[in-house]
XYZ file of C-alpha atoms in Angstrom:
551
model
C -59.276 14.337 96.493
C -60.732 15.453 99.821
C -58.872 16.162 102.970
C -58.863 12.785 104.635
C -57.873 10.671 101.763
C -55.176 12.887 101.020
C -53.799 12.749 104.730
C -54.261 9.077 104.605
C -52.422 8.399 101.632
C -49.769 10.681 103.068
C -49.431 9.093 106.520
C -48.702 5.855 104.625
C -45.809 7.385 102.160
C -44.311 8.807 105.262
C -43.751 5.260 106.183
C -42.531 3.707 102.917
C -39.026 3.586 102.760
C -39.797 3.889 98.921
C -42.577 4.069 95.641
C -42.724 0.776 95.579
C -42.742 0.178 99.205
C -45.638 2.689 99.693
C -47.616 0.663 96.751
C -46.817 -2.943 98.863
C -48.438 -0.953 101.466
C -51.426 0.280 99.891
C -52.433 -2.691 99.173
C -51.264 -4.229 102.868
C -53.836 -1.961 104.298
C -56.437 -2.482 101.800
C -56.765 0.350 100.187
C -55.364 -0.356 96.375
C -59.110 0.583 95.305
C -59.098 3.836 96.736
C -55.880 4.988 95.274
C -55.789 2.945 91.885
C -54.303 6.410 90.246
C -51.142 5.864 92.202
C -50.311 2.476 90.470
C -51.014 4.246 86.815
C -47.909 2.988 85.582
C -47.510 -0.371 87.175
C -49.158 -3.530 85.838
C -51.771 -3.811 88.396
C -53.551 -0.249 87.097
C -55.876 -2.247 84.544
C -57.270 -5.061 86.726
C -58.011 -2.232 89.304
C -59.954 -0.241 86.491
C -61.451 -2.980 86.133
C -62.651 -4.041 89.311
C -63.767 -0.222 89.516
C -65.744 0.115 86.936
C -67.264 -3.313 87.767
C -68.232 -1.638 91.607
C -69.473 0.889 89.565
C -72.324 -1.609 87.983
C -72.574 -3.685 90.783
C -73.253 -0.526 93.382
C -75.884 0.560 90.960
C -77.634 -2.979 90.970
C -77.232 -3.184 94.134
C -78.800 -0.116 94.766
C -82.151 -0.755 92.361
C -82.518 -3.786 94.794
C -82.348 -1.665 98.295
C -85.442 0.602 95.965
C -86.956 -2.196 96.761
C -86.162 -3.633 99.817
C -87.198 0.299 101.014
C -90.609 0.340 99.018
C -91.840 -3.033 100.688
C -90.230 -2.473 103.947
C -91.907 1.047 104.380
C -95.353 -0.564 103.010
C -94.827 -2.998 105.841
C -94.381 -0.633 108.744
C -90.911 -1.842 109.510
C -87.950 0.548 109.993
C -84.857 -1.190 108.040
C -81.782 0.912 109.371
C -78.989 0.969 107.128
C -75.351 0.775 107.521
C -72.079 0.393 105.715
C -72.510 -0.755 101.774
C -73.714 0.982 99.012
C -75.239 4.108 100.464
C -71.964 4.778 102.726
C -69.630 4.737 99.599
C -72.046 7.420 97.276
C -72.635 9.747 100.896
C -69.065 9.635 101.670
C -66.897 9.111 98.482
C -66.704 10.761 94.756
C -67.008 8.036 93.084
C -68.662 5.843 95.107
C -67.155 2.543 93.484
C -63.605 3.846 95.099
C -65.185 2.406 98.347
C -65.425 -1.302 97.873
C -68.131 -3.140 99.628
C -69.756 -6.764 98.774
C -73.119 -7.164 100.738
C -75.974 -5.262 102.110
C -76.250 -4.887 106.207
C -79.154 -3.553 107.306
C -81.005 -3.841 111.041
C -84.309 -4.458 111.945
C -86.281 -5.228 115.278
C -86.238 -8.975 115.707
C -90.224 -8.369 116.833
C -90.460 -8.306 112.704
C -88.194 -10.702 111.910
C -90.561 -13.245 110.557
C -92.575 -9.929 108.854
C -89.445 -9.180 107.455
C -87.807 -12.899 106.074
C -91.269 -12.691 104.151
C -90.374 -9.898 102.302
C -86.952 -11.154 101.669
C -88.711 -14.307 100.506
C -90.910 -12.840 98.257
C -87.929 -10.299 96.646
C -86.774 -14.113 95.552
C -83.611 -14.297 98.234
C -83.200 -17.193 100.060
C -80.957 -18.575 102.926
C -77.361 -19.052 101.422
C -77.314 -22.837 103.145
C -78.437 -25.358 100.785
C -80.731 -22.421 99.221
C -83.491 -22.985 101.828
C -86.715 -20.400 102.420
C -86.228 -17.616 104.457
C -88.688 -18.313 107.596
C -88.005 -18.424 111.452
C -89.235 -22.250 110.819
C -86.297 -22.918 108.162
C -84.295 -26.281 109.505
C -80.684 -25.038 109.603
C -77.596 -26.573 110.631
C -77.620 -24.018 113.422
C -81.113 -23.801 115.137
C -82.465 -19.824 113.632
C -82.346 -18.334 117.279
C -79.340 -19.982 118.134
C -77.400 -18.998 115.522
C -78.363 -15.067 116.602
C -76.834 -16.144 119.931
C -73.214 -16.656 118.068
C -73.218 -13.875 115.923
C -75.132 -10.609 115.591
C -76.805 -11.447 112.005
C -78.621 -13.965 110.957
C -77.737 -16.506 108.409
C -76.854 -14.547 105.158
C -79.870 -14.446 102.566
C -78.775 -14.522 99.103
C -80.045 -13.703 95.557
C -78.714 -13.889 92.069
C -78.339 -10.147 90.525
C -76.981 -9.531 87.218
C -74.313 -6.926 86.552
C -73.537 -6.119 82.935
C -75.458 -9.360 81.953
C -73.101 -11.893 84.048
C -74.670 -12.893 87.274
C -73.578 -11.881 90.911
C -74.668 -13.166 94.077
C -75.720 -10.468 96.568
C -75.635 -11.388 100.138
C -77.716 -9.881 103.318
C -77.185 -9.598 106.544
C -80.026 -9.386 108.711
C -78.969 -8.372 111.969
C -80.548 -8.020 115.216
C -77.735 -6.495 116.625
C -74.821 -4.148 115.374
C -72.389 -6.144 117.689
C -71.635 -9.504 118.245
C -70.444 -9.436 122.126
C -73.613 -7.527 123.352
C -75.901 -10.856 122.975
C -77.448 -10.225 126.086
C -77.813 -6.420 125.724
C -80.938 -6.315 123.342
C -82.440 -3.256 124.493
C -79.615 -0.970 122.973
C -80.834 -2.076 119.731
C -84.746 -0.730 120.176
C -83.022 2.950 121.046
C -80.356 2.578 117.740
C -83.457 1.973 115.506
C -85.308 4.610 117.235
C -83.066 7.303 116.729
C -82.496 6.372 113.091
C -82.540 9.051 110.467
C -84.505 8.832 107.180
C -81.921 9.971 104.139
C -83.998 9.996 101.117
C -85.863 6.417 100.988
C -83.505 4.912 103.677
C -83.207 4.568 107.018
C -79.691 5.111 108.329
C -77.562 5.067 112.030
C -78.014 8.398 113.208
C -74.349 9.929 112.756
C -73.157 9.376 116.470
C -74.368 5.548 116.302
C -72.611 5.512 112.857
C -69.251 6.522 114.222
C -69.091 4.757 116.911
C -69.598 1.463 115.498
C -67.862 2.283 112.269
C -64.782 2.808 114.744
C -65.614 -0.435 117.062
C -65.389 -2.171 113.855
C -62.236 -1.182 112.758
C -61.214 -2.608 116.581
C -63.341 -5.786 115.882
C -61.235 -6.194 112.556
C -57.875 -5.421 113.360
C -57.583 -7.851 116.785
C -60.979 -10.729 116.509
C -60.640 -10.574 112.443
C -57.408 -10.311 112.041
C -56.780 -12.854 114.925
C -58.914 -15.279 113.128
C -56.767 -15.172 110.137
C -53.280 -15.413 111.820
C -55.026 -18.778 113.661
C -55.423 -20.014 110.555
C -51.822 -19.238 109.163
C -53.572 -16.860 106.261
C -52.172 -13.532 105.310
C -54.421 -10.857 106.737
C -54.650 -6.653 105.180
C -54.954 -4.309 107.888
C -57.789 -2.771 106.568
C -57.970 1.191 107.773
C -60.749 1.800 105.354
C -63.169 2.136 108.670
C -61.259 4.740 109.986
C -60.927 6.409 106.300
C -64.936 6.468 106.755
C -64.434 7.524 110.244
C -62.647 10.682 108.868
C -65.256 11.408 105.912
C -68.140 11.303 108.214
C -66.493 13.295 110.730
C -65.490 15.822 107.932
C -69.143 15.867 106.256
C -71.062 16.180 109.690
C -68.900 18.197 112.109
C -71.715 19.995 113.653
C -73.806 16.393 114.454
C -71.060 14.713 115.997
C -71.003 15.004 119.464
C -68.149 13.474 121.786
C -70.081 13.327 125.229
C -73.132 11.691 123.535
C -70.055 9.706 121.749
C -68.568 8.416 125.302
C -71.758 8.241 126.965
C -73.192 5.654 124.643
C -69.907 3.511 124.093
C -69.750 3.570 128.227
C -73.366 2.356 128.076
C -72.667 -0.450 125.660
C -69.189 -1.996 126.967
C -67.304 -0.549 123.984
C -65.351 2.186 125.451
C -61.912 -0.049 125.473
C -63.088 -0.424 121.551
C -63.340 2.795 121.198
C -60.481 4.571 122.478
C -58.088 2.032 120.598
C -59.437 2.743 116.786
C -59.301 6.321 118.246
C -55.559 5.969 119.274
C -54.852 4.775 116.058
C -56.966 7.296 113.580
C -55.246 10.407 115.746
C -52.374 9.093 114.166
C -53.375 9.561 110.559
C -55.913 11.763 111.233
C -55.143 14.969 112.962
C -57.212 17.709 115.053
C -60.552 16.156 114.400
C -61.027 14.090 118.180
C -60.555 16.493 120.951
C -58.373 15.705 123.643
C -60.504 15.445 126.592
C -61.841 12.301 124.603
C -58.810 10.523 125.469
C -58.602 11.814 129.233
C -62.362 10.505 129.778
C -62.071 6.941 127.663
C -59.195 6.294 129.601
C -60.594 7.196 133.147
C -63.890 5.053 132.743
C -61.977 1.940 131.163
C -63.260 -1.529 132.427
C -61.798 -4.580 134.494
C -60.861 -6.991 131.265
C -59.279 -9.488 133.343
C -62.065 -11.682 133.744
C -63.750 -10.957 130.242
C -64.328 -13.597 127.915
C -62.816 -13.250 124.334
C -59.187 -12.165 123.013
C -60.377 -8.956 121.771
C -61.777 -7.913 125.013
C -59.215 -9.284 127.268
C -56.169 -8.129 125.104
C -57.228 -4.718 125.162
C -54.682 -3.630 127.972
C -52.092 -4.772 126.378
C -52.531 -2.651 122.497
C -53.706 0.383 124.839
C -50.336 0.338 126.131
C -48.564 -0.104 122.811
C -47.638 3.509 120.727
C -50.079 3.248 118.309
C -48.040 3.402 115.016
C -46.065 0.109 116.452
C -49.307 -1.656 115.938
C -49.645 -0.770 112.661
C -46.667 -1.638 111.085
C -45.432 -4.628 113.306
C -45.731 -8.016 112.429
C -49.108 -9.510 114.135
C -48.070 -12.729 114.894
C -45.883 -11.284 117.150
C -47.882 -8.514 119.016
C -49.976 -11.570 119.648
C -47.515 -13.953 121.012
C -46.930 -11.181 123.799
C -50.419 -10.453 124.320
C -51.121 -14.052 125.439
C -48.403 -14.014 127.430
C -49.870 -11.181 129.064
C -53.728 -12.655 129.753
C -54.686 -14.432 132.767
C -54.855 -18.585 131.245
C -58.816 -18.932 131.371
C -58.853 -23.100 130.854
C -58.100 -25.912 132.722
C -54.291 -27.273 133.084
C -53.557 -30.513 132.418
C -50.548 -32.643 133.208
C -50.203 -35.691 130.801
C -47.490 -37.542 132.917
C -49.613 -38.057 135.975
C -52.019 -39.585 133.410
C -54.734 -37.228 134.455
C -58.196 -38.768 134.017
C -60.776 -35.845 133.105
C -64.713 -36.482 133.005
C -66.626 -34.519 131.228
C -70.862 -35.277 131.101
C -72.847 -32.677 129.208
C -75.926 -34.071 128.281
C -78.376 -32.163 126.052
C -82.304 -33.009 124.614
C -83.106 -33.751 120.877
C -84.909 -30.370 119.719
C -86.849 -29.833 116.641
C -88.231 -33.842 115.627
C -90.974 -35.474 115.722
C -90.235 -38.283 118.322
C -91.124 -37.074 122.096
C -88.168 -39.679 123.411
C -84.809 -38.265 125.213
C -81.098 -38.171 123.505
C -78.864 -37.897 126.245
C -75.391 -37.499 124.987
C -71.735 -36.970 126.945
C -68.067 -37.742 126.365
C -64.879 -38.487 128.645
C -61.484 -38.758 127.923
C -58.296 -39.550 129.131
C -54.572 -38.632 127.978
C -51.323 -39.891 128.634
C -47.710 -40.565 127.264
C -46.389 -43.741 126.113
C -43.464 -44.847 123.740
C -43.601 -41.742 122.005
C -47.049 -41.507 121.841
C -49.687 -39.213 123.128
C -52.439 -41.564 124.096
C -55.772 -39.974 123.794
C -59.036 -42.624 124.672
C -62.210 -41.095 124.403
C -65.626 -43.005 125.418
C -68.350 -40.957 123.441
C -72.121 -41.822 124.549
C -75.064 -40.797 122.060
C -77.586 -44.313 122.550
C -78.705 -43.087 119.103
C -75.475 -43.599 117.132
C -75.965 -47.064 118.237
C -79.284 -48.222 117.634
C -79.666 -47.608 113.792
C -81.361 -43.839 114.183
C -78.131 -42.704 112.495
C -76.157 -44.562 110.061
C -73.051 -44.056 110.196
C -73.189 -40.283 109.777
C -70.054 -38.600 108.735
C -71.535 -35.310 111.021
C -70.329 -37.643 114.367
C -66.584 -36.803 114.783
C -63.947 -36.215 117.324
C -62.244 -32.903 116.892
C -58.792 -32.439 118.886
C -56.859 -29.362 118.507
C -53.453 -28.723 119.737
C -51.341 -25.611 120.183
C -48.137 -24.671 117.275
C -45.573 -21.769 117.265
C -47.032 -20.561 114.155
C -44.038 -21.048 112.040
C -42.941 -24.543 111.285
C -39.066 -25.973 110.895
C -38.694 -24.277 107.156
C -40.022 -20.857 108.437
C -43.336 -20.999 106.900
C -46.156 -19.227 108.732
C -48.879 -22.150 109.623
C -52.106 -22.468 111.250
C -51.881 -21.435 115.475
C -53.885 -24.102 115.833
C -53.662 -27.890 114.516
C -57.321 -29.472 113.808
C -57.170 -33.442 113.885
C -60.913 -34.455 112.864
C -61.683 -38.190 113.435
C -64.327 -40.304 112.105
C -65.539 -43.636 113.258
C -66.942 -45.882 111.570
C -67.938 -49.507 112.525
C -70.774 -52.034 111.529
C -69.142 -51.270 107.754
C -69.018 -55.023 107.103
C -67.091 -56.858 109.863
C -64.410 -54.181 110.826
C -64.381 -51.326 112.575
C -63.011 -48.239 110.993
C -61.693 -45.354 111.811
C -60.733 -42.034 109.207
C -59.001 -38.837 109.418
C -59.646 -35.785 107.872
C -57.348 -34.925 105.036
C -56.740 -31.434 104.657
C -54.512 -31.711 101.699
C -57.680 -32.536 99.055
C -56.228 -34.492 96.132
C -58.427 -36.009 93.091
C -59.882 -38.804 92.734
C -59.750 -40.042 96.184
C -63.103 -40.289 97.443
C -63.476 -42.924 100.038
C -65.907 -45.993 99.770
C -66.866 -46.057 103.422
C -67.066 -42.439 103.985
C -68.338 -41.429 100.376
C -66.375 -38.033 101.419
C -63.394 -36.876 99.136
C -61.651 -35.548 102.708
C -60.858 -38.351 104.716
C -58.267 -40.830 104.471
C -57.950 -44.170 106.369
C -55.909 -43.310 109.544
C -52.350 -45.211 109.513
C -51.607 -45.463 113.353
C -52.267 -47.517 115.711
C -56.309 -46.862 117.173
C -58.714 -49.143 118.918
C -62.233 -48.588 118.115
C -65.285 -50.511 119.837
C -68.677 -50.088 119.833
C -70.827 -50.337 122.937
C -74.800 -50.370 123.939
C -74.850 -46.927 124.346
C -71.827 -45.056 122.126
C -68.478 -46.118 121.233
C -65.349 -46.267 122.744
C -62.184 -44.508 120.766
C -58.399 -44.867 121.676
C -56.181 -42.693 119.403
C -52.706 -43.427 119.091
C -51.119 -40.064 117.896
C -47.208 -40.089 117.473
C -45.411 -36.654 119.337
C -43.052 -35.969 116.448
C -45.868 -35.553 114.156
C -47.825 -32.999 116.722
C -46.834 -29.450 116.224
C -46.762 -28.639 119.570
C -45.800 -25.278 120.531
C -43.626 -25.168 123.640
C -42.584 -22.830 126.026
C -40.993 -24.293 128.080
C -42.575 -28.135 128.704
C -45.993 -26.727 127.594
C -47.834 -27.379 124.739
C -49.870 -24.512 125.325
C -53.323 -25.143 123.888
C -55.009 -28.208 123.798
C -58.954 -29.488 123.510
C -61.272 -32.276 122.344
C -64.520 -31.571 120.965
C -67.259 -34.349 120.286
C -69.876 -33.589 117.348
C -73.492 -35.231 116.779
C -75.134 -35.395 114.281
C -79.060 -34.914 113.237
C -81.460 -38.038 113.347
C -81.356 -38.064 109.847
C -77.400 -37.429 109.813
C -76.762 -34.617 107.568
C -76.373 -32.039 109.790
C -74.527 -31.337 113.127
C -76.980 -30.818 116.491
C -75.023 -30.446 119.191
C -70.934 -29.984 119.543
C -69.664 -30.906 123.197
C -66.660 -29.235 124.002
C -64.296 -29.976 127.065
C -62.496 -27.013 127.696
C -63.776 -24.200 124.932
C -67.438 -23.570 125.076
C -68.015 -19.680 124.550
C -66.910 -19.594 120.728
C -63.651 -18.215 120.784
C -61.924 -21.000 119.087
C -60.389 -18.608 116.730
C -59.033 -16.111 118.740
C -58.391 -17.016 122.249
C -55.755 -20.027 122.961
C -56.273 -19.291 126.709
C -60.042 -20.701 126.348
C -58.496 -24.124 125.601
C -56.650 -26.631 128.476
C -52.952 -25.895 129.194
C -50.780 -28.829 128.342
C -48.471 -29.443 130.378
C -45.707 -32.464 128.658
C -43.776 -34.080 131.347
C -42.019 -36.523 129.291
């Protein structure tokens, strides 16, 4: 066992008030895998044999397919720069399966990108929505450039593998960038691949790159990731295998790494903030291997988050402040209660009692069909209290909704989301944020419907106007109308039935979203948002409106 995995595994018994306590823990911080030889006599040792010995095929497959990925790729021209995956766990671990991975990521210059889906295309992958053909020219839910502005990958290509005869589906990520938050920043990217290093057959991060964003990642998973999952009232691991790697690469390639050229680049790229928190928190575990002076000069040249967009980003302050090993072993839900309550509130505030009238017009053009005419499309909405009611009337315009282009689409929905404690009245933890989805539906014979999405899914109930097995009729009262141009919507929602979080007499997130379909309805085009509109919906409440309940 080498010197970091031993530390590691110690750090973690030092903290378990007992065997079994340290094994609960092991497996809190995802990292059963790794040790499967401490749970030898417990009842979980065979399905982990298992699972290793199945890593063990699949990281073999998987690496026959990146023989070929390299071949065509390097008969092509095109650099295709390696990171994380298969060729991490055999550089950095004996046996490799003890490192568990489930896709390939790999980087490339987006000048190639259509070069490059041809490839993919021709190794028989293919775009895992609705199994289309990798090209630039693929019709996706999210337009192909547009999706690169959300996230720093494309959409994942796929492709049927077989490991000991039973078949596997292998994902790729493309990406054009090896972080999400730098969309505008593209020029970091050309000097990454640059500086690449060929190992072998493959191109890799040269080791500098490699640790920096293997440590920025741990950041991005702990807070955005693990965010995400607490929003959603899901149990989350704190995964530390990213600063296990951290330690290995450190350990294998003491001579390469270099801390200036280390802080230099982060500085460059925004990430410094990123960087000194995993590094606060692997000093912890991992002794005498980050100098320092590292500290002293992350912390001197740290940013202005205040007016930063995103949690991650904007929290930062706050977990810099905290002693790193609190972090790791307190319970997230409530380092991010007081996190929020540190951040400047980035949305509007609204005050239902004054019956506050808000008007919102966004209006966008129809991309990507064949007809040269217009779609101008905007929403407005008003709120308001009223015998125990929040009142919510929404006048959505879309002319094409209207005049038979789309027939009564279930993609054209009213979204509202409202702020909860994250623990309801039993003590269960549940979703941060409550998602009411509404569909209307008129012209359906003489009445005009209108259907809720049903999160609970139960058989057999698939719905004759909807055809979807999701929505149920909604049972309160709601006034729907359609008009020349849209539709007008008037939601009665009961309060005792909201699970509004208050502090005090605020319901502290709140926001209505409006989504339209495709002409040919079976796929969103544009989503209007009143209050959150830079994709932080999972992580940052202070993106949405304040409400403020004056009863």
């Amino acid at each position: 066992m080498s010197k970091a995995i031993e530390e590691l595994k110690n750090y973690i018994k030092e903290n378990s008030g007992s065997a079994n306590e340290f094994l609960l823990n092991l497996n809190h911080f995802g990292l059963e895998n790794i040790y499967f030889q401490e749970y030898k006599n417990k009842d979980e040792y065979l399905n982990l044999s298992k699972f290793n010995k199945h890593m063990k095929g699949f990281g073999e497959t998987v690496e026959k397919e990146l023989e070929q990925l390299a071949f065509k790729f390097e008969e092509a021209g095109i650099k295709l720069v390696h990171f994380k995956g298969v060729l991490l766990a055999k550089e950095l671990y004996s046996p490799p399966e003890l490192r568990k991975f489930s896709d390939i990521d790999v980087l490339i210059d987006t000048n190639y990108l259509a070069e490059a889906l041809d490839i993919f295309r021709e190794l028989g992958y293919v775009f895992s929505e609705g199994n289309k053909v990798p090209s630039i020219n693929t019709k996706l839910n999210f337009p192909f450039f547009d999706y690169l502005t959300r996230t720093c990958h494309i959409q994942e290509l796929v492709k049927t593998i077989y490991v000991d005869e039973e078949p596997v589906k292998l994902f790729v990520d493309l990406h054009a960038r090896i972080f999400n938050d730098l969309v505008t920043e593209w020029s970091y990217v050309k000097s990454i691949i640059l500086r690449a290093l060929k190992s072998d057959k493959y191109w890799l991060l040269e080791h500098n790159d490699r640790l920096i964003h293997l440590l920025c990642n741990f950041t991005k998973d702990y807070i955005d990731t693990g965010i995400m999952h607490t929003f959603l009232g899901q149990p989350v691991k704190k995964k530390l295998v990213s600063l296990l790697d951290s330690a290995l690469l450190i350990d294998k390639y003491t001579s390469l790494i270099h801390w200036d050229t280390i802080i230099s680049r982060s500085m460059g790229w925004g990430k410094q903030g990123e960087l000194l928190f995993a590094l606060k928190i692997f000093n912890e575990i991992f002794k005498q291997r980050v100098p320092s002076e590292v500290f002293t000069k992350l912390e001197e040249n740290l940013g202005n988050y205040k007016n930063e967009v995103g949690y991650k980003v904007r929290a930062l302050p706050y977990y810099l402040r905290k002693d790193p090993n609190s972090i790791l072993w307190a319970e997230r839900l409530t380092l991010y209660r007081e996190s929020i309550n540190e951040m400047d509130w980035k949305g509007p505030i609204l005050r239902i009692s004054e019956a506050e009238r808000i008007i919102v017009n966004r209006e966008c053009i129809k991309l990507g069909n064949s007809s040269d005419e217009e779609r101008k499309i905007s929403f407005r909405f008003d709120l308001k209290i009223e015998d125990k009611y929040l009142i919510v009337q929404t006048l959505v315009h879309d002319e094409w909704f209207t005049h038979s282009k789309i027939n009564n689409s279930n993609s054209n929905f009213i979204s509202l989301y409202f702020g909860t404690s994250g623990i309801d009245d039993q003590g269960n933890r549940v979703p941060l944020v409550q998602i009411l989805n509404f569909y209307p539906k008129y012209n359906t014979g003489d009445v005009n419907l209108l259907y809720i999405w049903n999160s609970i899914k139960e058989k057999d109930t698939t719905d004759s106007y909807t055809g979807d097995k999701n929505t149920i009729p909604f049972t309160h009262p709601y006034k729907l109308n359609a008009k020349a141009n849209g539709y007008e919507l008037t939601i009665y929602l009961p309060l005792n039935e909201l699970l509004f979080y208050r502090e005090g007499d605020s319901a502290c997130w709140f926001d209505i979203n409006v989504s339209y379909s495709n002409e040919d309805g079976k796929g969103r085009e544009c989503i209007l948002a009143y209050a959150n509109r830079n994709g932080q919906r999972w992580y940052d409440p202070s993106c949405y409106a304040k409400l403020i309940l004056n009863e």
